[in-house]
mmCIF file of C-alpha atoms in Angstrom:
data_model
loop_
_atom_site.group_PDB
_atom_site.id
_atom_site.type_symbol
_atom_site.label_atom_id
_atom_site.label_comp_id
_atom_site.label_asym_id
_atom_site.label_seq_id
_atom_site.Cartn_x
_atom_site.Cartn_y
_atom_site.Cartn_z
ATOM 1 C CA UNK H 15 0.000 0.000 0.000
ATOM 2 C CA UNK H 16 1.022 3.450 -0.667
ATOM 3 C CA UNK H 17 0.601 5.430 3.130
ATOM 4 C CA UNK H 18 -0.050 9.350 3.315
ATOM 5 C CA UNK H 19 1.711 11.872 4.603
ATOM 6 C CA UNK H 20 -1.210 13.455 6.256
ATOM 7 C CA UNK H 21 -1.604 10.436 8.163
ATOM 8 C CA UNK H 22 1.656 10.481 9.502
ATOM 9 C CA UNK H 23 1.128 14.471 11.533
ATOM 10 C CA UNK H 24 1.500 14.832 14.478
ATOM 11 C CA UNK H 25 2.152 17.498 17.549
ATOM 12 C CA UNK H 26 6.097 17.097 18.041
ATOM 13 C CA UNK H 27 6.485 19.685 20.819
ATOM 14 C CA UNK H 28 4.334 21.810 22.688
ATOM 15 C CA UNK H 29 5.722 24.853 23.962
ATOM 16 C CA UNK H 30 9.287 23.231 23.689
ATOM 17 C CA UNK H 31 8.579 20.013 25.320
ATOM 18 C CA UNK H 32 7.763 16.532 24.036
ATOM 19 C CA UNK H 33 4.264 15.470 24.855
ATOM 20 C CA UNK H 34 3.213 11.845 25.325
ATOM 21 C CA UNK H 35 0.171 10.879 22.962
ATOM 22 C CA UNK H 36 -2.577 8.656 23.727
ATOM 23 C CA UNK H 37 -4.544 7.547 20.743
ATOM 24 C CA UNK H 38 -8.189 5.869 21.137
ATOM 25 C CA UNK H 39 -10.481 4.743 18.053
ATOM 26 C CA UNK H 40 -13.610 7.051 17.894
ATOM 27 C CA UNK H 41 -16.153 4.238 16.437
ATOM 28 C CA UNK H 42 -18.726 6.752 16.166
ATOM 29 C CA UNK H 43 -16.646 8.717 13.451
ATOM 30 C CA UNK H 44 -14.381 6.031 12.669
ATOM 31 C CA UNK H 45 -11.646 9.055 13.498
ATOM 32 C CA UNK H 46 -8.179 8.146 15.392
ATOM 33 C CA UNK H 47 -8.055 10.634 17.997
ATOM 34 C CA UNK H 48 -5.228 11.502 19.519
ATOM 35 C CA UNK H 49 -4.418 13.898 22.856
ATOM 36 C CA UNK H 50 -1.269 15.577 23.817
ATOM 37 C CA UNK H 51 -1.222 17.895 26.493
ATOM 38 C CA UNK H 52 1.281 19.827 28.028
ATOM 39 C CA UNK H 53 0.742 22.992 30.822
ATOM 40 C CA UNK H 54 -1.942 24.520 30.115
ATOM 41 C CA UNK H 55 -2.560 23.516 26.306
ATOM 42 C CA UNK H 56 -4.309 20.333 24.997
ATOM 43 C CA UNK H 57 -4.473 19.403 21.511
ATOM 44 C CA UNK H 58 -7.393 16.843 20.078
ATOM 45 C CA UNK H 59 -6.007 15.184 16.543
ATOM 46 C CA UNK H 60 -8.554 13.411 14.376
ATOM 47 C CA UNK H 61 -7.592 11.857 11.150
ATOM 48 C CA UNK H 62 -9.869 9.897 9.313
ATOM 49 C CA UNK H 63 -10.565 8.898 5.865
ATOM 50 C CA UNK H 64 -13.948 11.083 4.630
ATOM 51 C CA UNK H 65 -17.292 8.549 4.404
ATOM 52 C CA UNK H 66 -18.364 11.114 1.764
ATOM 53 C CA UNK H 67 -15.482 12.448 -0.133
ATOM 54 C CA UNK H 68 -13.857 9.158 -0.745
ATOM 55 C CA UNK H 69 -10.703 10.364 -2.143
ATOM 56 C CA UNK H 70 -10.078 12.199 1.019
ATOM 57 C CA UNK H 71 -7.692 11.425 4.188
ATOM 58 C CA UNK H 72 -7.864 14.568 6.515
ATOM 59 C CA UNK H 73 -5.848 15.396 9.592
ATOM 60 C CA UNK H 74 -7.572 17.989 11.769
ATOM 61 C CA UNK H 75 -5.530 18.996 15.103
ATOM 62 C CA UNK H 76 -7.174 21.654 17.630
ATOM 63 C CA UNK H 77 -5.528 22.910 20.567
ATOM 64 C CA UNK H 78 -6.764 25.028 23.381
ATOM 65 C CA UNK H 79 -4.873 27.175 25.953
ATOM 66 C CA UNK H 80 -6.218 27.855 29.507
ATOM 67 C CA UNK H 81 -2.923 29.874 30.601
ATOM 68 C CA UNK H 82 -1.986 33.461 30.448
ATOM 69 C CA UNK H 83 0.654 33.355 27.634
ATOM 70 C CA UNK H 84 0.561 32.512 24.389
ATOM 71 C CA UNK H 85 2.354 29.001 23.676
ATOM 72 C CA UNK H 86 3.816 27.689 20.575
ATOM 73 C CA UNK H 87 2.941 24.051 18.925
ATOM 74 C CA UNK H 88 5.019 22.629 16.550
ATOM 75 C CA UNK H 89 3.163 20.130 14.041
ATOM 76 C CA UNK H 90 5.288 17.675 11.465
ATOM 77 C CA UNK H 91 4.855 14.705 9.103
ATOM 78 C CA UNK H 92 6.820 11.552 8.319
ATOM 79 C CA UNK H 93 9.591 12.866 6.135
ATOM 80 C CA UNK H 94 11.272 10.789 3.132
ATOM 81 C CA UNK H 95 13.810 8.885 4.759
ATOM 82 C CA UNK H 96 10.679 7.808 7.125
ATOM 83 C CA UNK H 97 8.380 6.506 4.475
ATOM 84 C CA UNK H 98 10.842 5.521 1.532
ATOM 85 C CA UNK H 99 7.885 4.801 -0.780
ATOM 86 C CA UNK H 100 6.726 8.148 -0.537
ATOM 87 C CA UNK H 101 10.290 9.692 -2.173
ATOM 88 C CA UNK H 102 10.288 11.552 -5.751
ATOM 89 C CA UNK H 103 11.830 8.277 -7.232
ATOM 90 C CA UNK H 104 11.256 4.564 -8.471
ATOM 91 C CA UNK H 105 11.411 3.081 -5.464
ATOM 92 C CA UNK H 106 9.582 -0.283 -4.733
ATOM 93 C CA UNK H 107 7.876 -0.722 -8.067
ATOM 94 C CA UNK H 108 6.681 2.907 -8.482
ATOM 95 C CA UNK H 109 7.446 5.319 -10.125
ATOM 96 C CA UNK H 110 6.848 8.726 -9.223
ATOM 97 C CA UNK H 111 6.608 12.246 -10.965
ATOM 98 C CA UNK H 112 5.928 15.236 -9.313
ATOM 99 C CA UNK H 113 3.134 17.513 -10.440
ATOM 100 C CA UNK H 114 2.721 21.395 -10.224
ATOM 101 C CA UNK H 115 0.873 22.792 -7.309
ATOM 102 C CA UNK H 116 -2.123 24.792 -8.299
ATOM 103 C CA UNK H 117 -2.182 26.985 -4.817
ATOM 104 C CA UNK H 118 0.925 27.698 -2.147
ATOM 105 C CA UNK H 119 0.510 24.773 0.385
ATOM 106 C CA UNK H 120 -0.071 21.490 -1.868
ATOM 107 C CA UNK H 121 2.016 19.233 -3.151
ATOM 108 C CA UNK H 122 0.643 16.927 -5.810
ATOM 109 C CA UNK H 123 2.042 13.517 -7.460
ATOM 110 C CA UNK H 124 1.424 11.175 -10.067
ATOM 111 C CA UNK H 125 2.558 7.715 -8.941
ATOM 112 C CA UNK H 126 2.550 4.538 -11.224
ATOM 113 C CA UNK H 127 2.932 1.051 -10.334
ATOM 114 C CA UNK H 128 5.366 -0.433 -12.445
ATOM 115 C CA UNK H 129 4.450 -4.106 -12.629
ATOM 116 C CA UNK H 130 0.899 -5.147 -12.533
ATOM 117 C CA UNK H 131 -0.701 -8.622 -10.517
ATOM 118 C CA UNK H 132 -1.282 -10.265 -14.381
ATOM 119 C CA UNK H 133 -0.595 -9.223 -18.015
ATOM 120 C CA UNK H 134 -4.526 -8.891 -18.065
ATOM 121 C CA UNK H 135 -4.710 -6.243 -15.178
ATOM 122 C CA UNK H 136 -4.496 -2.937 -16.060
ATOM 123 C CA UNK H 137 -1.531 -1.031 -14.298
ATOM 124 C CA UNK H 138 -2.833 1.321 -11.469
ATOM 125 C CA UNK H 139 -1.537 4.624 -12.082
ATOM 126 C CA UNK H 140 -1.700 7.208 -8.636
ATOM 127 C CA UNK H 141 -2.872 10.908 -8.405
ATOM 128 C CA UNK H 142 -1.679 12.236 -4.791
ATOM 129 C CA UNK H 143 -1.595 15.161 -3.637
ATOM 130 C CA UNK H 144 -0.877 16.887 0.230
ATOM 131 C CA UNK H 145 -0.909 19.750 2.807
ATOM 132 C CA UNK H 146 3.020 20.573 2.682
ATOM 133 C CA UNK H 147 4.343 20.853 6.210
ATOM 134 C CA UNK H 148 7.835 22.154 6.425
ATOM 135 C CA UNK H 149 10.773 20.315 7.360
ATOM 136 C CA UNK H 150 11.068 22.292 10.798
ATOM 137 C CA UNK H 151 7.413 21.608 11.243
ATOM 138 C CA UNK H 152 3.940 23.501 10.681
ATOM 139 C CA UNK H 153 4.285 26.296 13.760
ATOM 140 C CA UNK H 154 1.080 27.035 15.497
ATOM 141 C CA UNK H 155 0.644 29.893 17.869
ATOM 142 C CA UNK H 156 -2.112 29.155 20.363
ATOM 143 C CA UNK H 157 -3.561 32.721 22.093
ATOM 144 C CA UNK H 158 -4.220 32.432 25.795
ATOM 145 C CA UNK H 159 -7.446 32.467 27.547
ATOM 146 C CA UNK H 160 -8.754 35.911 27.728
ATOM 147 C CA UNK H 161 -8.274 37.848 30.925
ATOM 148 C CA UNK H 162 -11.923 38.307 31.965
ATOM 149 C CA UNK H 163 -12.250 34.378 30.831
ATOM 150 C CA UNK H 164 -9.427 33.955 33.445
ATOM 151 C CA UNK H 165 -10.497 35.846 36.283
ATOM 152 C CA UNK H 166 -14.053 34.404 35.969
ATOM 153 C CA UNK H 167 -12.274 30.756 36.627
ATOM 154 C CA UNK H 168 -14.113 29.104 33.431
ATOM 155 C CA UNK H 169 -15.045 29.615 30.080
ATOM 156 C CA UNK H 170 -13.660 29.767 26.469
ATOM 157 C CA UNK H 171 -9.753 29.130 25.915
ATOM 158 C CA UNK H 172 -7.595 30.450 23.631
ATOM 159 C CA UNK H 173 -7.650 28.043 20.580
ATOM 160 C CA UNK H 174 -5.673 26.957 17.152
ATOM 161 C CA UNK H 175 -6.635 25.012 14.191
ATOM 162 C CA UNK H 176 -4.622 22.924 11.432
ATOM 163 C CA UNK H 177 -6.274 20.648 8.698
ATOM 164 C CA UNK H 178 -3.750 18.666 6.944
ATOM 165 C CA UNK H 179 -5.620 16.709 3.870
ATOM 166 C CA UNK H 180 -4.347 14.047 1.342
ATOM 167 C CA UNK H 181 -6.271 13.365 -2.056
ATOM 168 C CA UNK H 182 -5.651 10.353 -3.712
ATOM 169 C CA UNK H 183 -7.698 9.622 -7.423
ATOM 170 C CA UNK H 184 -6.673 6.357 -9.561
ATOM 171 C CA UNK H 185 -7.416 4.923 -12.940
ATOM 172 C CA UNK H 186 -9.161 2.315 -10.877
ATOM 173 C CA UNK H 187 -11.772 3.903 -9.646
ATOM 174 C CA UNK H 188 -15.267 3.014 -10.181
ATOM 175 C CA UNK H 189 -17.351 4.741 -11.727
ATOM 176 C CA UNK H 190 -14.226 5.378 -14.245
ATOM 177 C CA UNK H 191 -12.942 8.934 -13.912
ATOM 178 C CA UNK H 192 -12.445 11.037 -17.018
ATOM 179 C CA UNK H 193 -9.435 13.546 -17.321
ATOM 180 C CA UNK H 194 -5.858 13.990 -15.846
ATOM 181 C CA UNK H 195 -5.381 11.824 -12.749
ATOM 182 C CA UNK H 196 -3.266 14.482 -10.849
ATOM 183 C CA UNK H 197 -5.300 17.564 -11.984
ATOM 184 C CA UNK H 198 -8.608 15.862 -10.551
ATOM 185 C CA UNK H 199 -6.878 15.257 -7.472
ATOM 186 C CA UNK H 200 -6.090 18.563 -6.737
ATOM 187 C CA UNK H 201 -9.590 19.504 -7.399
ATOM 188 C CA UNK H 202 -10.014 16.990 -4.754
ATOM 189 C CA UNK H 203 -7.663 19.101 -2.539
ATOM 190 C CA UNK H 204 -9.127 22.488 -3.500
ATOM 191 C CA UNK H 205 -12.416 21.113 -2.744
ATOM 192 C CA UNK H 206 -11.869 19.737 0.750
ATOM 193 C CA UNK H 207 -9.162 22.664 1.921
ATOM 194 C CA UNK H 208 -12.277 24.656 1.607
ATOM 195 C CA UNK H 209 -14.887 23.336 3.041
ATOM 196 C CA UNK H 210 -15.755 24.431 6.753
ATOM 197 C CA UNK H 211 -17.699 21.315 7.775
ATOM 198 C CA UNK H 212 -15.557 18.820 6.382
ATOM 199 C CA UNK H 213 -15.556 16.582 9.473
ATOM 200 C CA UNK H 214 -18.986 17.356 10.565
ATOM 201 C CA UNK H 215 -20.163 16.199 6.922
ATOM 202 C CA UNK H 216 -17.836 12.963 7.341
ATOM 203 C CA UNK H 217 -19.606 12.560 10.775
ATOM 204 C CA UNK H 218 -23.026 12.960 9.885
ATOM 205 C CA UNK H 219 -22.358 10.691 6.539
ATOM 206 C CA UNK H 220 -21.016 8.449 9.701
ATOM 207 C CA UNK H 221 -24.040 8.320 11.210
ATOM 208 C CA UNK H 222 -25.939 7.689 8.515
ATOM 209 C CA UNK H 223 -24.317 4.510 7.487
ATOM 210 C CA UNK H 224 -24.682 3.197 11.477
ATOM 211 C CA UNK H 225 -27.611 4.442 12.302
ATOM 212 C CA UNK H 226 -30.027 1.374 12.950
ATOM 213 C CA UNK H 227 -32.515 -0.366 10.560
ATOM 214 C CA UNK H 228 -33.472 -3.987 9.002
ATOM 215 C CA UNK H 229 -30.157 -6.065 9.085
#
């Protein structure tokens, strides 16, 4: 299998330090969620693969701040070295070619597998494309509670957000696609870098497919 890199972020340090994660499996959502916590900051990670937009991994981390300063989180993916298959070479019987980016903060692929199962089987050929994190990691600032938050002992916290998403389209899919494998999977990216209720839609789609009836 080919693995994302948006599946790979993760909170490295928080405020300097090097948090421990604990990772549970949200059934509900079918989400990993992961915690990290350090002081006065928490960060919730859920990445999931979208019910809806099936060519969709997504990476959504949210961290909140109770203190009085602002405190920095550092956010980073696997890197080559870490996940040789994902390098800009032939490597493992693919062979990859990278695309142009239509907007600043995607990087986009075209990956094909070099040998296929039979003579018969068509060869799978691989549009990918993913949120770029920099090598010395996606920097978040989180703001601190407010002051009148803080002297009432409750409330809302300061808060960040991140979305890291991963598009993948292939030659496989069903119904067949028509056009340029790595162009529609940037549309993919466009189209889910947009939306504001990406994970609620995933969760409600969620829902939908549990909810009970006539088994």
């Amino acid at each position: 299998p080919i693995p994302s890199w948006t599946s790979t972020a993760h909170v490295s340090t928080i405020n300097g330090t090097t948090p421990t994660p604990s990772t549970t499996l949200d059934v509900r959502s079918g989400a990993a969620v992961t915690t990290t916590g350090a002081g006065a900051v928490t960060c919730t990670q859920h990445t999931y693969a979208h019910r809806d937009r099936r060519h969709v991994v997504a990476t959504d981390i949210n961290c909140t701040n109770t203190g009085v300063g602002a405190v920095e989180v550092v956010v980073l993916q696997a890197d080559c070295p870490a996940l040789s298959t994902l390098c800009n070479t032939t490597t493992h019987g693919l062979l990859w070619t990278r695309g142009a980016a239509p907007v600043p903060g995607v990087e986009c692929k075209r990956i094909d597998i070099l040998q296929a199962e039979t003579e018969a089987v068509v060869k799978p050929v691989v549009g990918e494309c993913h949120s770029v994190v920099p090598a010395t990691g996606l920097k978040l600032t989180v703001p601190p509670a407010a002051l009148a938050t803080r002297l009432a002992g409750g409330g809302s916290a300061g808060v960040a957000h991140v979305r890291l998403i991963s598009t993948r389209v292939t030659n496989l899919d069903q119904p067949p696609i028509q056009g340029d494998i790595v162009e529609l999977a940037q549309l993919e990216w466009i189209g889910a870098t947009a939306s504001s209720t990406l994970f609620a839609d995933h969760v409600y789609a969620m829902d939908d497919l549990n909810k009970a009836g006539i088994e």
